PDB file of C-alpha atoms in Angstrom:
ATOM      1  CA  UNK A   1       1.894 -47.161 -33.490  1.00 56.00           C
ATOM      2  CA  UNK A   2       4.708 -45.738 -31.322  1.00 64.00           C
ATOM      3  CA  UNK A   3       3.610 -42.472 -29.165  1.00 78.00           C
ATOM      4  CA  UNK A   4       7.088 -41.270 -28.477  1.00 85.00           C
ATOM      5  CA  UNK A   5       9.935 -40.311 -30.612  1.00 88.00           C
ATOM      6  CA  UNK A   6      12.152 -42.942 -31.705  1.00 93.00           C
ATOM      7  CA  UNK A   7      16.061 -42.486 -31.344  1.00 93.00           C
ATOM      8  CA  UNK A   8      16.341 -41.462 -35.010  1.00 94.00           C
ATOM      9  CA  UNK A   9      13.420 -38.706 -34.563  1.00 94.00           C
ATOM     10  CA  UNK A  10      14.976 -37.191 -31.753  1.00 94.00           C
ATOM     11  CA  UNK A  11      18.394 -37.031 -33.016  1.00 96.00           C
ATOM     12  CA  UNK A  12      17.046 -35.379 -36.034  1.00 96.00           C
ATOM     13  CA  UNK A  13      15.128 -32.910 -34.158  1.00 96.00           C
ATOM     14  CA  UNK A  14      18.498 -32.226 -31.967  1.00 97.00           C
ATOM     15  CA  UNK A  15      20.609 -31.723 -35.198  1.00 97.00           C
ATOM     16  CA  UNK A  16      17.954 -29.790 -37.063  1.00 97.00           C
ATOM     17  CA  UNK A  17      17.220 -27.408 -34.087  1.00 97.00           C
ATOM     18  CA  UNK A  18      21.171 -27.122 -33.294  1.00 98.00           C
ATOM     19  CA  UNK A  19      21.686 -26.078 -36.969  1.00 98.00           C
ATOM     20  CA  UNK A  20      18.782 -23.726 -37.169  1.00 98.00           C
ATOM     21  CA  UNK A  21      19.888 -21.860 -33.998  1.00 98.00           C
ATOM     22  CA  UNK A  22      23.631 -21.928 -35.304  1.00 98.00           C
ATOM     23  CA  UNK A  23      22.504 -20.270 -38.467  1.00 98.00           C
ATOM     24  CA  UNK A  24      20.669 -17.681 -36.327  1.00 98.00           C
ATOM     25  CA  UNK A  25      23.425 -16.977 -34.053  1.00 98.00           C
ATOM     26  CA  UNK A  26      25.937 -16.430 -37.193  1.00 98.00           C
ATOM     27  CA  UNK A  27      23.330 -14.136 -38.761  1.00 98.00           C
ATOM     28  CA  UNK A  28      22.715 -12.061 -35.872  1.00 98.00           C
ATOM     29  CA  UNK A  29      26.779 -11.875 -35.138  1.00 98.00           C
ATOM     30  CA  UNK A  30      27.456 -10.646 -38.669  1.00 97.00           C
ATOM     31  CA  UNK A  31      24.532  -8.239 -38.584  1.00 96.00           C
ATOM     32  CA  UNK A  32      25.813  -6.956 -35.330  1.00 93.00           C
ATOM     33  CA  UNK A  33      29.433  -6.619 -36.524  1.00 93.00           C
ATOM     34  CA  UNK A  34      28.388  -4.979 -39.737  1.00 92.00           C
ATOM     35  CA  UNK A  35      26.129  -2.628 -37.771  1.00 90.00           C
ATOM     36  CA  UNK A  36      28.748  -1.525 -35.604  1.00 85.00           C
ATOM     37  CA  UNK A  37      31.392  -1.289 -38.251  1.00 85.00           C
ATOM     38  CA  UNK A  38      29.280   0.669 -41.011  1.00 85.00           C
ATOM     39  CA  UNK A  39      26.478   2.473 -39.105  1.00 85.00           C
ATOM     40  CA  UNK A  40      26.746   2.906 -35.298  1.00 84.00           C
ATOM     41  CA  UNK A  41      30.537   3.930 -35.249  1.00 83.00           C
ATOM     42  CA  UNK A  42      32.198   6.847 -37.188  1.00 83.00           C
ATOM     43  CA  UNK A  43      34.509   4.574 -38.663  1.00 84.00           C
ATOM     44  CA  UNK A  44      35.487   6.908 -41.499  1.00 85.00           C
ATOM     45  CA  UNK A  45      36.607   9.353 -38.836  1.00 87.00           C
ATOM     46  CA  UNK A  46      38.952   7.256 -37.254  1.00 90.00           C
ATOM     47  CA  UNK A  47      42.467   8.661 -37.404  1.00 95.00           C
ATOM     48  CA  UNK A  48      45.871   8.097 -36.232  1.00 96.00           C
ATOM     49  CA  UNK A  49      45.381  10.789 -33.568  1.00 96.00           C
ATOM     50  CA  UNK A  50      42.254   8.712 -32.311  1.00 96.00           C
ATOM     51  CA  UNK A  51      44.164   5.407 -32.153  1.00 96.00           C
ATOM     52  CA  UNK A  52      46.962   7.332 -30.154  1.00 97.00           C
ATOM     53  CA  UNK A  53      44.370   8.453 -27.763  1.00 96.00           C
ATOM     54  CA  UNK A  54      43.181   5.235 -27.226  1.00 96.00           C
ATOM     55  CA  UNK A  55      46.637   4.040 -26.341  1.00 97.00           C
ATOM     56  CA  UNK A  56      46.802   7.084 -23.842  1.00 96.00           C
ATOM     57  CA  UNK A  57      43.571   6.120 -22.283  1.00 96.00           C
ATOM     58  CA  UNK A  58      44.754   2.645 -21.850  1.00 96.00           C
ATOM     59  CA  UNK A  59      48.411   3.534 -20.790  1.00 96.00           C
ATOM     60  CA  UNK A  60      46.947   5.601 -17.799  1.00 94.00           C
ATOM     61  CA  UNK A  61      44.355   3.185 -17.009  1.00 94.00           C
ATOM     62  CA  UNK A  62      41.566   5.599 -17.195  1.00 94.00           C
ATOM     63  CA  UNK A  63      38.977   2.697 -17.290  1.00 93.00           C
ATOM     64  CA  UNK A  64      40.163   1.790 -13.770  1.00 93.00           C
ATOM     65  CA  UNK A  65      38.172   5.134 -12.657  1.00 93.00           C
ATOM     66  CA  UNK A  66      35.831   6.052 -15.399  1.00 93.00           C
ATOM     67  CA  UNK A  67      33.388   4.327 -17.586  1.00 90.00           C
ATOM     68  CA  UNK A  68      33.382   4.645 -21.406  1.00 91.00           C
ATOM     69  CA  UNK A  69      30.248   3.532 -23.213  1.00 87.00           C
ATOM     70  CA  UNK A  70      29.121   1.789 -19.947  1.00 85.00           C
ATOM     71  CA  UNK A  71      32.403  -0.140 -19.513  1.00 87.00           C
ATOM     72  CA  UNK A  72      34.831   0.515 -16.584  1.00 89.00           C
ATOM     73  CA  UNK A  73      34.777   1.590 -13.121  1.00 89.00           C
ATOM     74  CA  UNK A  74      31.874   3.726 -11.586  1.00 87.00           C
ATOM     75  CA  UNK A  75      34.440   6.023  -9.433  1.00 89.00           C
ATOM     76  CA  UNK A  76      34.594   8.653 -11.822  1.00 88.00           C
ATOM     77  CA  UNK A  77      32.145  10.098 -14.427  1.00 88.00           C
ATOM     78  CA  UNK A  78      31.125   8.279 -17.804  1.00 89.00           C
ATOM     79  CA  UNK A  79      33.542   9.761 -20.332  1.00 91.00           C
ATOM     80  CA  UNK A  80      31.710   8.530 -23.497  1.00 90.00           C
ATOM     81  CA  UNK A  81      29.668  11.661 -23.800  1.00 90.00           C
ATOM     82  CA  UNK A  82      32.218  14.132 -22.057  1.00 92.00           C
ATOM     83  CA  UNK A  83      33.092  16.142 -25.528  1.00 94.00           C
ATOM     84  CA  UNK A  84      29.470  16.789 -25.869  1.00 92.00           C
ATOM     85  CA  UNK A  85      29.063  17.764 -22.157  1.00 91.00           C
ATOM     86  CA  UNK A  86      31.872  20.269 -22.755  1.00 93.00           C
ATOM     87  CA  UNK A  87      29.971  21.882 -25.658  1.00 93.00           C
ATOM     88  CA  UNK A  88      31.752  20.075 -28.342  1.00 92.00           C
ATOM     89  CA  UNK A  89      28.437  19.781 -30.598  1.00 90.00           C
ATOM     90  CA  UNK A  90      28.261  23.679 -30.838  1.00 94.00           C
ATOM     91  CA  UNK A  91      31.715  24.608 -30.238  1.00 95.00           C
ATOM     92  CA  UNK A  92      34.133  21.814 -31.155  1.00 94.00           C
ATOM     93  CA  UNK A  93      37.213  24.014 -30.717  1.00 96.00           C
ATOM     94  CA  UNK A  94      36.280  25.511 -27.349  1.00 96.00           C
ATOM     95  CA  UNK A  95      35.107  21.948 -26.171  1.00 95.00           C
ATOM     96  CA  UNK A  96      38.859  20.597 -26.794  1.00 96.00           C
ATOM     97  CA  UNK A  97      40.420  23.937 -25.058  1.00 96.00           C
ATOM     98  CA  UNK A  98      38.178  23.447 -22.125  1.00 95.00           C
ATOM     99  CA  UNK A  99      38.959  19.550 -21.839  1.00 95.00           C
ATOM    100  CA  UNK A 100      42.815  20.285 -22.181  1.00 95.00           C
ATOM    101  CA  UNK A 101      42.717  23.103 -19.528  1.00 95.00           C
ATOM    102  CA  UNK A 102      40.686  20.975 -17.274  1.00 93.00           C
ATOM    103  CA  UNK A 103      43.036  17.872 -17.564  1.00 93.00           C
ATOM    104  CA  UNK A 104      46.034  19.912 -16.905  1.00 93.00           C
ATOM    105  CA  UNK A 105      44.366  21.591 -13.874  1.00 92.00           C
ATOM    106  CA  UNK A 106      43.682  18.478 -11.855  1.00 88.00           C
ATOM    107  CA  UNK A 107      43.738  17.759  -9.127  1.00 88.00           C
ATOM    108  CA  UNK A 108      41.491  20.686  -8.261  1.00 84.00           C
ATOM    109  CA  UNK A 109      41.857  20.707  -5.032  1.00 85.00           C
ATOM    110  CA  UNK A 110      38.191  21.154  -4.158  1.00 85.00           C
ATOM    111  CA  UNK A 111      37.283  19.864  -0.783  1.00 87.00           C
ATOM    112  CA  UNK A 112      34.774  16.948  -0.736  1.00 85.00           C
ATOM    113  CA  UNK A 113      35.187  16.033  -4.284  1.00 83.00           C
ATOM    114  CA  UNK A 114      36.953  13.171  -5.686  1.00 84.00           C
ATOM    115  CA  UNK A 115      40.207  14.023  -7.365  1.00 88.00           C
ATOM    116  CA  UNK A 116      41.666  13.099 -10.599  1.00 89.00           C
ATOM    117  CA  UNK A 117      45.471  12.772 -10.588  1.00 90.00           C
ATOM    118  CA  UNK A 118      47.386  15.106 -12.893  1.00 91.00           C
ATOM    119  CA  UNK A 119      49.167  12.538 -15.255  1.00 93.00           C
ATOM    120  CA  UNK A 120      51.611  15.262 -16.558  1.00 93.00           C
ATOM    121  CA  UNK A 121      50.286  14.578 -20.253  1.00 94.00           C
ATOM    122  CA  UNK A 122      52.504  15.817 -23.056  1.00 95.00           C
ATOM    123  CA  UNK A 123      50.666  18.319 -25.517  1.00 95.00           C
ATOM    124  CA  UNK A 124      50.723  15.397 -28.115  1.00 97.00           C
ATOM    125  CA  UNK A 125      48.946  13.114 -25.350  1.00 96.00           C
ATOM    126  CA  UNK A 126      46.448  15.718 -24.769  1.00 96.00           C
ATOM    127  CA  UNK A 127      45.566  16.145 -28.149  1.00 96.00           C
ATOM    128  CA  UNK A 128      45.491  12.576 -28.856  1.00 97.00           C
ATOM    129  CA  UNK A 129      43.263  11.864 -25.856  1.00 97.00           C
ATOM    130  CA  UNK A 130      40.993  14.768 -26.823  1.00 97.00           C
ATOM    131  CA  UNK A 131      40.609  13.276 -30.419  1.00 97.00           C
ATOM    132  CA  UNK A 132      39.807   9.963 -28.899  1.00 96.00           C
ATOM    133  CA  UNK A 133      37.087  11.397 -26.560  1.00 96.00           C
ATOM    134  CA  UNK A 134      35.612  13.446 -29.442  1.00 95.00           C
ATOM    135  CA  UNK A 135      35.493  10.418 -31.739  1.00 94.00           C
ATOM    136  CA  UNK A 136      33.872   8.077 -28.811  1.00 93.00           C
ATOM    137  CA  UNK A 137      31.261  10.846 -28.373  1.00 92.00           C
ATOM    138  CA  UNK A 138      30.203  10.520 -31.924  1.00 90.00           C
ATOM    139  CA  UNK A 139      29.492   6.820 -31.693  1.00 88.00           C
ATOM    140  CA  UNK A 140      25.808   6.278 -31.738  1.00 85.00           C
ATOM    141  CA  UNK A 141      25.207   4.476 -28.615  1.00 83.00           C
ATOM    142  CA  UNK A 142      21.284   4.583 -28.918  1.00 82.00           C
ATOM    143  CA  UNK A 143      21.079   6.830 -26.028  1.00 80.00           C
ATOM    144  CA  UNK A 144      23.610   5.443 -23.735  1.00 75.00           C
ATOM    145  CA  UNK A 145      24.170   6.956 -21.003  1.00 74.00           C
ATOM    146  CA  UNK A 146      20.619   7.504 -20.241  1.00 75.00           C
ATOM    147  CA  UNK A 147      21.630  11.088 -18.861  1.00 74.00           C
ATOM    148  CA  UNK A 148      23.894  13.605 -19.783  1.00 74.00           C
ATOM    149  CA  UNK A 149      26.034  13.232 -16.807  1.00 70.00           C
ATOM    150  CA  UNK A 150      26.881   9.900 -17.421  1.00 61.00           C
TER     151      UNK A 150
END
């Protein structure tokens, strides 16, 4: 009796194991995609203004300083929850106005603080960027960032 694996047995274990883990990988990938699309994001609230706000975000390379949902540079605060930090849950219009005023007033000139440049956003760009930040703040991030400050 042979105590080791034959080449055929080893090949069958390799192919069977590879197929098994490939099926698991594809299943988890499909599940993750459907979860992100249907559950964790507020896909139904995705508007043209939100998409335009994302383009403003990309045009000005905001991610070079800020993180959004944990991605990006860590020079400036996380902005994935900035709308909530500005009171957007209780007073969305007030949060929009405050964010607009803050963005327009930059750089603040406060000594010892990092300064955000003034990008001279148009009114439409401000509306779109704030719509984008509001939309992002409503994504179910499963408690990311771990604190309100980001």
